[in-house]
Structures are given as C-alpha cells and as structure tokens.
mmCIF file of C-alpha atoms and ligand atoms in Angstrom:
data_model
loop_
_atom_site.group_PDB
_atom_site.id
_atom_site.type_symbol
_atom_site.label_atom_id
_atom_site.label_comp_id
_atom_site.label_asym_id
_atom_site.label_seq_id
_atom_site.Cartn_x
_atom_site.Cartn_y
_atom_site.Cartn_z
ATOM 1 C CA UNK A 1139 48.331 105.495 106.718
ATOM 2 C CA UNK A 1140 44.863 105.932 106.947
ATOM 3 C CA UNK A 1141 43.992 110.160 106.247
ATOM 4 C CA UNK A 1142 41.591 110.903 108.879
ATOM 5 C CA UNK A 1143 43.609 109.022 111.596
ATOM 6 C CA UNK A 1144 46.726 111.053 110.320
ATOM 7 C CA UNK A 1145 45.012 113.965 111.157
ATOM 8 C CA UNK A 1146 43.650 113.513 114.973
ATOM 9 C CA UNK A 1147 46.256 113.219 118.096
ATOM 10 C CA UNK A 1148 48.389 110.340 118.534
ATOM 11 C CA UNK A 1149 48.465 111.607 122.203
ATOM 12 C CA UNK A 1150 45.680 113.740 124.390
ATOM 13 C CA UNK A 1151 47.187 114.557 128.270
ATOM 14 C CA UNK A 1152 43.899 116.516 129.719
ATOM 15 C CA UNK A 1153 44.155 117.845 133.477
ATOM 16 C CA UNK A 1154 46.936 115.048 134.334
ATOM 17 C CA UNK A 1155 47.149 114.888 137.946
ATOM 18 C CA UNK A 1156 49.097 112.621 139.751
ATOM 19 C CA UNK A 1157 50.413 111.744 143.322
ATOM 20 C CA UNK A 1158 53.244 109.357 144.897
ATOM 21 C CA UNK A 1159 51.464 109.247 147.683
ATOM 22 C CA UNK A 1160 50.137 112.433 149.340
ATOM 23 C CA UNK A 1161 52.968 114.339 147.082
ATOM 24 C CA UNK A 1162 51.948 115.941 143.815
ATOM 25 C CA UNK A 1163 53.740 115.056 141.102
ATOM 26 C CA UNK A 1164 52.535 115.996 138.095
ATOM 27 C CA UNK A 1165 49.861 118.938 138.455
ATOM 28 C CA UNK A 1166 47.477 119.856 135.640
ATOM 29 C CA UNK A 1167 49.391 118.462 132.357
ATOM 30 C CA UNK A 1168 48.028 118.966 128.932
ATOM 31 C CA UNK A 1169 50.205 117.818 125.733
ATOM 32 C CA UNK A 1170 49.268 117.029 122.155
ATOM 33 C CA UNK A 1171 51.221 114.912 119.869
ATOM 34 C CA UNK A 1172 50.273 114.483 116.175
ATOM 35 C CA UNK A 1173 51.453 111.843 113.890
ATOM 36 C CA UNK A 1174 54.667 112.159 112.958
ATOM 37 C CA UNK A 1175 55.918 114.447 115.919
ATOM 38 C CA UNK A 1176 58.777 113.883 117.424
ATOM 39 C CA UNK A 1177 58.111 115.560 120.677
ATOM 40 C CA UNK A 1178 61.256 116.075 123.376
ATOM 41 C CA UNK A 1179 60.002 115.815 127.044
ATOM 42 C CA UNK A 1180 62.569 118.173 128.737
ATOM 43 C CA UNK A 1181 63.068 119.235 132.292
ATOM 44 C CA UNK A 1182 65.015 119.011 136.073
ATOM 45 C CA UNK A 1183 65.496 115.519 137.796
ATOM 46 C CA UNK A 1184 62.764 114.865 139.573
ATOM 47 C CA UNK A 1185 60.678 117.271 137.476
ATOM 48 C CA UNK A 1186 58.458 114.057 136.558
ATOM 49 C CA UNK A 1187 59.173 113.341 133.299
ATOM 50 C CA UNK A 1188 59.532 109.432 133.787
ATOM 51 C CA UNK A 1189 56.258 109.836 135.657
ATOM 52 C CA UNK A 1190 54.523 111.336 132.944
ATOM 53 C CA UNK A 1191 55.951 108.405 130.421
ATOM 54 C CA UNK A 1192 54.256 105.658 132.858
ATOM 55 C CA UNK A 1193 51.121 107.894 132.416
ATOM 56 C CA UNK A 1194 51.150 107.620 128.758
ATOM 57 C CA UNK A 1195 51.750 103.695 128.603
ATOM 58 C CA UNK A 1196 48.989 103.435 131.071
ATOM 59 C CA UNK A 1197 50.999 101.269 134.006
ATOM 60 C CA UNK A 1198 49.948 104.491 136.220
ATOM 61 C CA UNK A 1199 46.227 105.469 137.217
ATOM 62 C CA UNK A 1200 45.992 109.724 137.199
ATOM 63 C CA UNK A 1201 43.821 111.069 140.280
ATOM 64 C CA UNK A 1202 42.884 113.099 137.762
ATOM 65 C CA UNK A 1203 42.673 114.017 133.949
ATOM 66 C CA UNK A 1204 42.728 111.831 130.860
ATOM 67 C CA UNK A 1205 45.069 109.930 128.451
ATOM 68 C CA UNK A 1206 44.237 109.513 125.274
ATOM 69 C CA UNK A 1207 46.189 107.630 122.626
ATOM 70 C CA UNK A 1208 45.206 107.056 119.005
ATOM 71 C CA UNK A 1209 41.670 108.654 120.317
ATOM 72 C CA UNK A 1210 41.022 105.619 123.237
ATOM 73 C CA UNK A 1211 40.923 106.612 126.893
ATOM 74 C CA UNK A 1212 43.537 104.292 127.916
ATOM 75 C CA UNK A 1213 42.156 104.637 131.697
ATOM 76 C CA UNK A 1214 39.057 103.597 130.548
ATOM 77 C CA UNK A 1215 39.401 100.688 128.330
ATOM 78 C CA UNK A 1216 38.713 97.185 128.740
ATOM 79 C CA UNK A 1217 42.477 95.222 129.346
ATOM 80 C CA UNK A 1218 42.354 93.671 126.202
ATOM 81 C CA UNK A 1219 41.988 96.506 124.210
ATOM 82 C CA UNK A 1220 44.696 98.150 126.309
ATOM 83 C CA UNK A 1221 46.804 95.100 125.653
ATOM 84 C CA UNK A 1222 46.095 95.850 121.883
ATOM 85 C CA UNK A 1223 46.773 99.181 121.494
ATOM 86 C CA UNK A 1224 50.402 98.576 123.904
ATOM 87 C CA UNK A 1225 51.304 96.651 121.068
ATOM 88 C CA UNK A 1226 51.444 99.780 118.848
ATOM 89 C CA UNK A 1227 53.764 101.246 121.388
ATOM 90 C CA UNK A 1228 57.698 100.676 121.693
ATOM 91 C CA UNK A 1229 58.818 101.552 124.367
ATOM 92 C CA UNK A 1230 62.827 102.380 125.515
ATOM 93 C CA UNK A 1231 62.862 103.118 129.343
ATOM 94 C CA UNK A 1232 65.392 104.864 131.729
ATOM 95 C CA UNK A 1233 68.470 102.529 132.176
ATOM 96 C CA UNK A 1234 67.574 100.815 128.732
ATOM 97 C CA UNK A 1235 68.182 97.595 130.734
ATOM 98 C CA UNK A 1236 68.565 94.018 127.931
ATOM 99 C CA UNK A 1237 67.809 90.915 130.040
ATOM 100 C CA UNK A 1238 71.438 90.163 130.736
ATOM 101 C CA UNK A 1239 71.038 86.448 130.511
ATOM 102 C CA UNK A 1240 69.919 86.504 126.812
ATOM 103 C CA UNK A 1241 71.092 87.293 123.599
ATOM 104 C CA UNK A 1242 70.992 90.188 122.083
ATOM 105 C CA UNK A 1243 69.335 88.720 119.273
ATOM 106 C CA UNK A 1244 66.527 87.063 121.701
ATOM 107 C CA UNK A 1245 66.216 90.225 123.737
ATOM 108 C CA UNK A 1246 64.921 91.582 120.360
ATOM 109 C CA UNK A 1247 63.257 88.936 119.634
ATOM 110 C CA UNK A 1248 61.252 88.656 123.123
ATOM 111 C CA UNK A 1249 58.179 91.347 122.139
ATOM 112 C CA UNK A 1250 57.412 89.171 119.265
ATOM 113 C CA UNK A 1251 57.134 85.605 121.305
ATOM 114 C CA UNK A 1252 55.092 87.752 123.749
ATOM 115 C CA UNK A 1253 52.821 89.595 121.634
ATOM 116 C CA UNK A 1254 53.069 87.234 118.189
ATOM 117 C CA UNK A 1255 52.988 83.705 116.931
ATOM 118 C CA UNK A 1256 54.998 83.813 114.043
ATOM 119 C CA UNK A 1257 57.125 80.808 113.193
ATOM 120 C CA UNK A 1258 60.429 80.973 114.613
ATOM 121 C CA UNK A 1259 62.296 81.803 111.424
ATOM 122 C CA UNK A 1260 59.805 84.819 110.845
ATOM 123 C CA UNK A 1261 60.628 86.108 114.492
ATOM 124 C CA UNK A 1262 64.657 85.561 113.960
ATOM 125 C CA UNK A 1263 64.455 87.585 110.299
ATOM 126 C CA UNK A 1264 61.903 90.008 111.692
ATOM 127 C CA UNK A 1265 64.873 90.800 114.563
ATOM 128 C CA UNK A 1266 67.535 90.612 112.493
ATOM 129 C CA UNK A 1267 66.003 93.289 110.231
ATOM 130 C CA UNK A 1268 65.525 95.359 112.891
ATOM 131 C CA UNK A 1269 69.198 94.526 114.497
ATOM 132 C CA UNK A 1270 70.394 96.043 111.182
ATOM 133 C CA UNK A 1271 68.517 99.412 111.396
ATOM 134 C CA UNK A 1272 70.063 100.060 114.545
ATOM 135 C CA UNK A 1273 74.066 99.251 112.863
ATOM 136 C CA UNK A 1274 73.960 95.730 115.192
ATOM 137 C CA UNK A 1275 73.578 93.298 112.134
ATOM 138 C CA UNK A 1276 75.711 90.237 113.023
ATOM 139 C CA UNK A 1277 75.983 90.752 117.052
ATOM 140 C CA UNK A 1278 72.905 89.182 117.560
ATOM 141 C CA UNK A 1279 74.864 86.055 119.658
ATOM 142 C CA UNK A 1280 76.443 88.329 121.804
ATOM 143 C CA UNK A 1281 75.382 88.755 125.712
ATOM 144 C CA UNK A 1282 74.824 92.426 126.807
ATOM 145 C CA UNK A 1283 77.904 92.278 129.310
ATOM 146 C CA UNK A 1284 79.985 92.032 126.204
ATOM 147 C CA UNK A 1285 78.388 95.394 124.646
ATOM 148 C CA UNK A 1286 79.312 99.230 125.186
ATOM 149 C CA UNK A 1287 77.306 101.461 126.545
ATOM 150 C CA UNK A 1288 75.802 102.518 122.759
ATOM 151 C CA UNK A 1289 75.112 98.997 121.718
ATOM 152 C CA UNK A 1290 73.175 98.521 124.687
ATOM 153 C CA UNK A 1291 71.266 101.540 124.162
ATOM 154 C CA UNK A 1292 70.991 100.858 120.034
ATOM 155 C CA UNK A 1293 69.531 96.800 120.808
ATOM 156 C CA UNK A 1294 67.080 98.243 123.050
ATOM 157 C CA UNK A 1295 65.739 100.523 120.119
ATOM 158 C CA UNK A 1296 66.012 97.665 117.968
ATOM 159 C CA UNK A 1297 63.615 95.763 120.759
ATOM 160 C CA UNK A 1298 61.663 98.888 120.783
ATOM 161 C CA UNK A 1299 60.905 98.572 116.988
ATOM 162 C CA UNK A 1300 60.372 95.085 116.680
ATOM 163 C CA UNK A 1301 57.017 95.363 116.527
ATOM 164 C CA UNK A 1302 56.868 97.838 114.162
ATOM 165 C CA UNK A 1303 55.311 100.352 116.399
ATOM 166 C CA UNK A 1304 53.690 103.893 115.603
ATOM 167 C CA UNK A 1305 54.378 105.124 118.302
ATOM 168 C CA UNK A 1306 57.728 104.952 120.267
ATOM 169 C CA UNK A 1307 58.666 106.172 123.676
ATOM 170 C CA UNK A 1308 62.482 107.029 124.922
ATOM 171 C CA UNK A 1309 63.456 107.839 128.188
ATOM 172 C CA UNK A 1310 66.889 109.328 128.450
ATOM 173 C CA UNK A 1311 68.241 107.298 125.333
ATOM 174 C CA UNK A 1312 71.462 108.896 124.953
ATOM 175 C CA UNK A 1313 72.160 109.084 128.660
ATOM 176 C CA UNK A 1314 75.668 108.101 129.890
ATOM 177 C CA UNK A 1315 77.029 108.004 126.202
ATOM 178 C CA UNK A 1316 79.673 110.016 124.822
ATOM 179 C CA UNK A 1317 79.311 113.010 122.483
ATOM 180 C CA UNK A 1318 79.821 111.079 119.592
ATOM 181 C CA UNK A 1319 77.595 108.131 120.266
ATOM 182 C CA UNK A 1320 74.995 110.201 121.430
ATOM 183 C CA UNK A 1321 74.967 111.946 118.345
ATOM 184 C CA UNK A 1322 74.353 108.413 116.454
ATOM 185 C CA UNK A 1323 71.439 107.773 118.465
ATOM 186 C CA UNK A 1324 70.073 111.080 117.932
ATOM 187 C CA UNK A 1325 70.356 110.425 113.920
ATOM 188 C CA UNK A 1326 69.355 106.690 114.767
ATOM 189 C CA UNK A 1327 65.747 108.678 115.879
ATOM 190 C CA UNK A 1328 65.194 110.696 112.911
ATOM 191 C CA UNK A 1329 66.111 107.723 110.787
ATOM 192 C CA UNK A 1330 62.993 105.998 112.055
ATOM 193 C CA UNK A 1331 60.816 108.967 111.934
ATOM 194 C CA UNK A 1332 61.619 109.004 107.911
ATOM 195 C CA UNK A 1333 61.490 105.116 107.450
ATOM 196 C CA UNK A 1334 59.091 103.879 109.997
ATOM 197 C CA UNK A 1335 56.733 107.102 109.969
ATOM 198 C CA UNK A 1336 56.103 106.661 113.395
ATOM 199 C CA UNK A 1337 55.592 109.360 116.445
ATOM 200 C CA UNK A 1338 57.840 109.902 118.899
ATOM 201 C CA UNK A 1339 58.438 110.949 122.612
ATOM 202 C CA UNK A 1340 61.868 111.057 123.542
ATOM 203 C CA UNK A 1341 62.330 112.178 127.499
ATOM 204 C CA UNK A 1342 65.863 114.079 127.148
ATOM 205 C CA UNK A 1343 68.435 115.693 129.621
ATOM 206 C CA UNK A 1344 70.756 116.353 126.707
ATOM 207 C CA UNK A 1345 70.201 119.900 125.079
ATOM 208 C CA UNK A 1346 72.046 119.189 121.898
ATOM 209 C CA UNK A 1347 70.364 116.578 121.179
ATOM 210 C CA UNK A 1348 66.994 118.077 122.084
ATOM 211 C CA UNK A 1349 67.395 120.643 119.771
ATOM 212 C CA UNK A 1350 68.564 118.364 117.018
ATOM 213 C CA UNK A 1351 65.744 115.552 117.437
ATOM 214 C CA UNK A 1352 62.458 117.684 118.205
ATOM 215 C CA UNK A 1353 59.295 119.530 116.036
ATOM 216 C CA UNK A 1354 58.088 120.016 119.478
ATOM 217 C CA UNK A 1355 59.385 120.306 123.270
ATOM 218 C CA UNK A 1356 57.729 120.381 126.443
ATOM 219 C CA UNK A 1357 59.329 121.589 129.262
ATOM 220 C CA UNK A 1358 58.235 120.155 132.596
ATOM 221 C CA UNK A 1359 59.311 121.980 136.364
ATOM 222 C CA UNK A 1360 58.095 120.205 139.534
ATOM 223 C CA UNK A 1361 55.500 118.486 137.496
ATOM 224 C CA UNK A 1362 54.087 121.356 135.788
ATOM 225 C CA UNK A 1363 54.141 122.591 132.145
ATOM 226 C CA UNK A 1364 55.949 125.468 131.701
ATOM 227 C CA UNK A 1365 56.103 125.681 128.252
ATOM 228 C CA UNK A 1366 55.048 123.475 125.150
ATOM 229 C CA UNK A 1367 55.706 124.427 121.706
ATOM 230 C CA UNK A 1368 57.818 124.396 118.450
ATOM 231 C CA UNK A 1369 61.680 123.646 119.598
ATOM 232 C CA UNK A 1370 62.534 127.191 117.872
ATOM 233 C CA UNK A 1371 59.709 128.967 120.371
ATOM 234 C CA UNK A 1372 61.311 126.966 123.283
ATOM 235 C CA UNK A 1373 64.674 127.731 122.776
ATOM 236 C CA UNK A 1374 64.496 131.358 122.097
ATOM 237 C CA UNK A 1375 61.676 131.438 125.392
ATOM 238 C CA UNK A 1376 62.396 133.920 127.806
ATOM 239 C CA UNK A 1377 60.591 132.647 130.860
ATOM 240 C CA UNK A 1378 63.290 132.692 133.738
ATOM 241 C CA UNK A 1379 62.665 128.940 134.449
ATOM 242 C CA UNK A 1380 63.748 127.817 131.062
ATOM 243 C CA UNK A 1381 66.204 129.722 130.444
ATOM 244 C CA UNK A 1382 67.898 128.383 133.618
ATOM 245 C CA UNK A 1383 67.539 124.895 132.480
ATOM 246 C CA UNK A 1384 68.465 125.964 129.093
ATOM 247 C CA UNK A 1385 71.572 128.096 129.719
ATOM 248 C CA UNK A 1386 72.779 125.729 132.241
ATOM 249 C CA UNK A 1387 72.600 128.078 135.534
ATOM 250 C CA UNK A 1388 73.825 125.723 137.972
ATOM 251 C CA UNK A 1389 70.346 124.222 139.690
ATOM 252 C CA UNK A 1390 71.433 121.621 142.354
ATOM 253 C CA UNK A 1391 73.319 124.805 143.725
ATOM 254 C CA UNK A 1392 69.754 126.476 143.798
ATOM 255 C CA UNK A 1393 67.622 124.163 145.651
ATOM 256 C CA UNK A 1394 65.621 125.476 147.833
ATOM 257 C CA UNK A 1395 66.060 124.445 151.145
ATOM 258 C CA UNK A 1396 62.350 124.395 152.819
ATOM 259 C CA UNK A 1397 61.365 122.755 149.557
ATOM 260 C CA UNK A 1398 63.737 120.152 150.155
ATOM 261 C CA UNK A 1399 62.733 119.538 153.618
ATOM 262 C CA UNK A 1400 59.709 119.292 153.111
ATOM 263 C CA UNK A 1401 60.124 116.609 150.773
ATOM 264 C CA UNK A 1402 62.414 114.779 153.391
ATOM 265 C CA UNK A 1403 59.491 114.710 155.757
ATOM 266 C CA UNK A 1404 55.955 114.220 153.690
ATOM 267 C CA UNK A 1405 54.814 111.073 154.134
ATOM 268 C CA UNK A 1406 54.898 108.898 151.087
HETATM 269 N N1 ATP B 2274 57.653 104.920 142.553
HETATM 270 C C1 ATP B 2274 57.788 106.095 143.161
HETATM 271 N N2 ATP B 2274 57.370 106.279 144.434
HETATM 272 C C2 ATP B 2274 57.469 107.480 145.048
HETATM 273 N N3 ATP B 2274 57.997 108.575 144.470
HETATM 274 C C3 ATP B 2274 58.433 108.468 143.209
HETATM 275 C C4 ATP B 2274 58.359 107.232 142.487
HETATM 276 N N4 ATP B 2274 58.878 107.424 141.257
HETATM 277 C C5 ATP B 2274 59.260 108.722 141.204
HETATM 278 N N5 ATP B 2274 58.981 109.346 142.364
HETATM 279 C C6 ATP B 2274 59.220 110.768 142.658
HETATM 280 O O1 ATP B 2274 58.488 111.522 141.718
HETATM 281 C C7 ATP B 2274 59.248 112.650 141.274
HETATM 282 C C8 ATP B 2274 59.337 112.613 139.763
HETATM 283 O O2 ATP B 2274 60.103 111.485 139.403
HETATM 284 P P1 ATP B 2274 60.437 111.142 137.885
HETATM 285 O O3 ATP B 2274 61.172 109.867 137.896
HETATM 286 O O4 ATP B 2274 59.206 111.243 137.096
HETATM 287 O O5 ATP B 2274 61.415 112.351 137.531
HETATM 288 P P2 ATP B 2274 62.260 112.600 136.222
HETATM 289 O O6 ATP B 2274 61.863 113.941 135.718
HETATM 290 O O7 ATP B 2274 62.128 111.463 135.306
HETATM 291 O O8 ATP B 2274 63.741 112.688 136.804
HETATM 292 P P3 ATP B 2274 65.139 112.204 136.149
HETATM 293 O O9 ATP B 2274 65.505 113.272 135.175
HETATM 294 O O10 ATP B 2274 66.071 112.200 137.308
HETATM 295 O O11 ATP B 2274 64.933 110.877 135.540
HETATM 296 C C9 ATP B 2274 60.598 112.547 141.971
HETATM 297 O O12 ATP B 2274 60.598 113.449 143.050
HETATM 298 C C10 ATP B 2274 60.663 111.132 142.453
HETATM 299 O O13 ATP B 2274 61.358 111.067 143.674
HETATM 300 MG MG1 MG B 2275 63.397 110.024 134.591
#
C-alpha cells in the first residue's frame, strides 16, 4: 500500500444529515475511519445504523454534510468515478440475502461478471479462492436453500471479497446465528483484516462480538452520535445512554410513548 494514502481517512462523515421524509434520521454525524480500522457501528433498532451504511456506499443523497471515501466526495463525483471507487467496496447487507436461484459458486462469482472481464476460468478460480477463505471450498454447486444460516452468511462474505476490496461493509453479519457460529464469523473478520489488509465497518447488535472485532466503535441513538472512540473508552463509558444499551437495561420496555406517537403520525 501506497504510504501517504495509508495515512489519510478511508472514511470522512462531516455534518451527515438525513431525512425519510420530513423525519430526521440521522442528525449531525461525523466518523473517521483509517486504514486498517475495523470500526463497529453499534446502537438501538431504528437508531439508523443501516441508514448511515447507504450513506457511505453513496445509494442515499444527505440534505446535508459530506462523505468522503479514500479522500473523493462521493456526493459529488461524476458516476463513473463513483462506479470506480464502488468497486473498492464489498459490501454484506442486512439479511445477507444470495440470489436463491444460483449457485453458490455463481453468487460469488456475480461481482466479477459485473464489474470484470476476466475469462471464465479466471472468474471460477478467483471465487473458488475466495469460497475457501470463508471454510466453503467445495460447496460451490450447492443452492442457498440447501445452506444453514452460517453458510449463507460466510458465501456472502466470500461475494463481499471477491473483488478484493479495501474496504468492506457488514451489516448485522452474525445476526440470527448461534453463539458458536457467530463467533466464526467474528474470527472470519479479523482473518481478513490480517490477510486482506483491508478496512472495515461492521454494523453490530451483538456485544460480544463487538467487543471482540473492533479498534473503534461508534455508538449511534436516534440518529445521533453519542459516542465514538477506542472499544476500551466505549465500553468502560459512563454516559447513561450507553450504558443502557451496553448493560442490556431492557429498552423496548422504555419507549417513550409521545415519541412513539409521534412517529405513528408524521407524515413520511
Ligand atoms: N426506506 C425508508 N423509508 C422510510 N423510513 C425508513 C426507511 N428505511 C429506514 N427508515 C426508518 O429510519 C430509521 C432508521 O432505520 P435504520 O434501518 O437505519 O435503523 P437500524 O439502526 O439499522 O435498525 P436495525 O438495528 O433494526 O437494523 C427507522 O426508524 C426506520 O423506520
Ligand atoms: Mg439495520
């Protein structure tokens, strides 16, 4: 890697602002990820973490503030270049979802007859390398109906590496799994860090894991920052808000009932 590029921001959130309509969702947001990071997006459902992810891959506009990845404006780029630099990007979303009606080994394969033209053989080794990274070597015929609920999620990291990205977004990747398979995926993500050297945002509900995966954790609450730091500063942070979310104090038991209203009746 390049020094000087090693050295500025693989992500810049300035003054995010951002509506569904005329309700704020995420309100003032600043993060910055260097290379290398791996950087835990944590918070309530509904806080706006998935909201923020669309942010960063540019398929939402802000009203206001700036995104910057590897130093470009992505709101401000010609499409191309956009194109380009989404190329550098792998990308797991919420639900993880394989096109059921292909193979494993061409849902990994897809990015690369998208964004490529490599020969065909290239494509199937390229995937098949990356199918083994992820412990899938040799399911590659399979359909995703006849997968568990960790294969699923460990061929969509394989899709998300395909490309040999250097920067890799997950939301909610160990969602839904068991203990035990979670913890594989979590090691699955450092793995990659060490052999792919690439920076990561992982959106996570799951505390252990948080704490096991991430240099650095933001903590989002009705789409503002509360707190962005080291994991060690987070975890020992004694703002109330956090420490709710951190100790488990039941929140759904919490909510506040004009707040929810309200949200029943604003106009989308
Ligand atoms: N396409 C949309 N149109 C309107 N409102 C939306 C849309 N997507 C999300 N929202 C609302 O924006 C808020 C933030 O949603 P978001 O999906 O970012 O939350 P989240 O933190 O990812 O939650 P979860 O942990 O449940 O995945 C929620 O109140 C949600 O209802
Ligand atoms: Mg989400």
């Amino acid at each position: 890697m390049e020094r000087a590029e090693s050295q500025d921001p693989v992500i810049e959130v300035e003054g995010l602002v951002t509506y569904y309509g005329s309700r704020r969702i995420l309100n003032d947001v600043w993060m910055r990820v260097m290379p290398g990071e791996i950087r835990v997006i944590m918070g309530g459902s509904g806080s706006g973490k998935s909201t923020l992810l669309r942010h960063l891959l540019g398929l939402n506009r802000p009203a206001a503030g700036t995104v910057r990845l590897f130093g470009r404006d992505i709101n401000r780029i010609p499409g191309g270049e956009m194109n380009a630099l989404r190329r550098r990007i792998g990308v797991s979303f919420q639900g993880g979802a394989l096109f059921n009606s292909m193979t494993v080994g061409e849902n990994v394969i897809f990015p690369l007859r998208e964004h490529t033209r490599l020969d065909e053989k290239t494509m199937r080794i390229m995937s098949r390398m990356k199918l083994e990274v992820v412990n899938m070597a040799g399911f590659e015929n399979l359909m995703p109906a006849q997968l568990s609920g960790g294969m699923i999620k460990r061929a969509a990291l394989a899709r998300a590496i395909v490309m040999d990205p250097q920067l890799l977004f997950f939301d909610e990747p160990s969602a839904g799994l068991d203990p035990v398979v979670s913890a594989e995926l979590d090691e699955l993500i450092l793995k990659l860090r060490e052999s792919m050297n690439v920076t990561i945002v992982v959106v996570t509900h799951e505390l252990e894991s948080a704490f096991k995966i991430a240099d650095s954790i933001t903590v989002l609450d009705r789409g503002e920052i509360l707190e962005s730091g080291p994991a060690d500063e987070v975890r020992d942070s004694d703002h109330p808000r956090i420490r709710a979310l951190l100790d488990r104090t039941p929140k759904e038991s919490q909510v506040d009932a004009d707040d929810y209203l309200r949200r029943l009746t604003e106009a989308d």
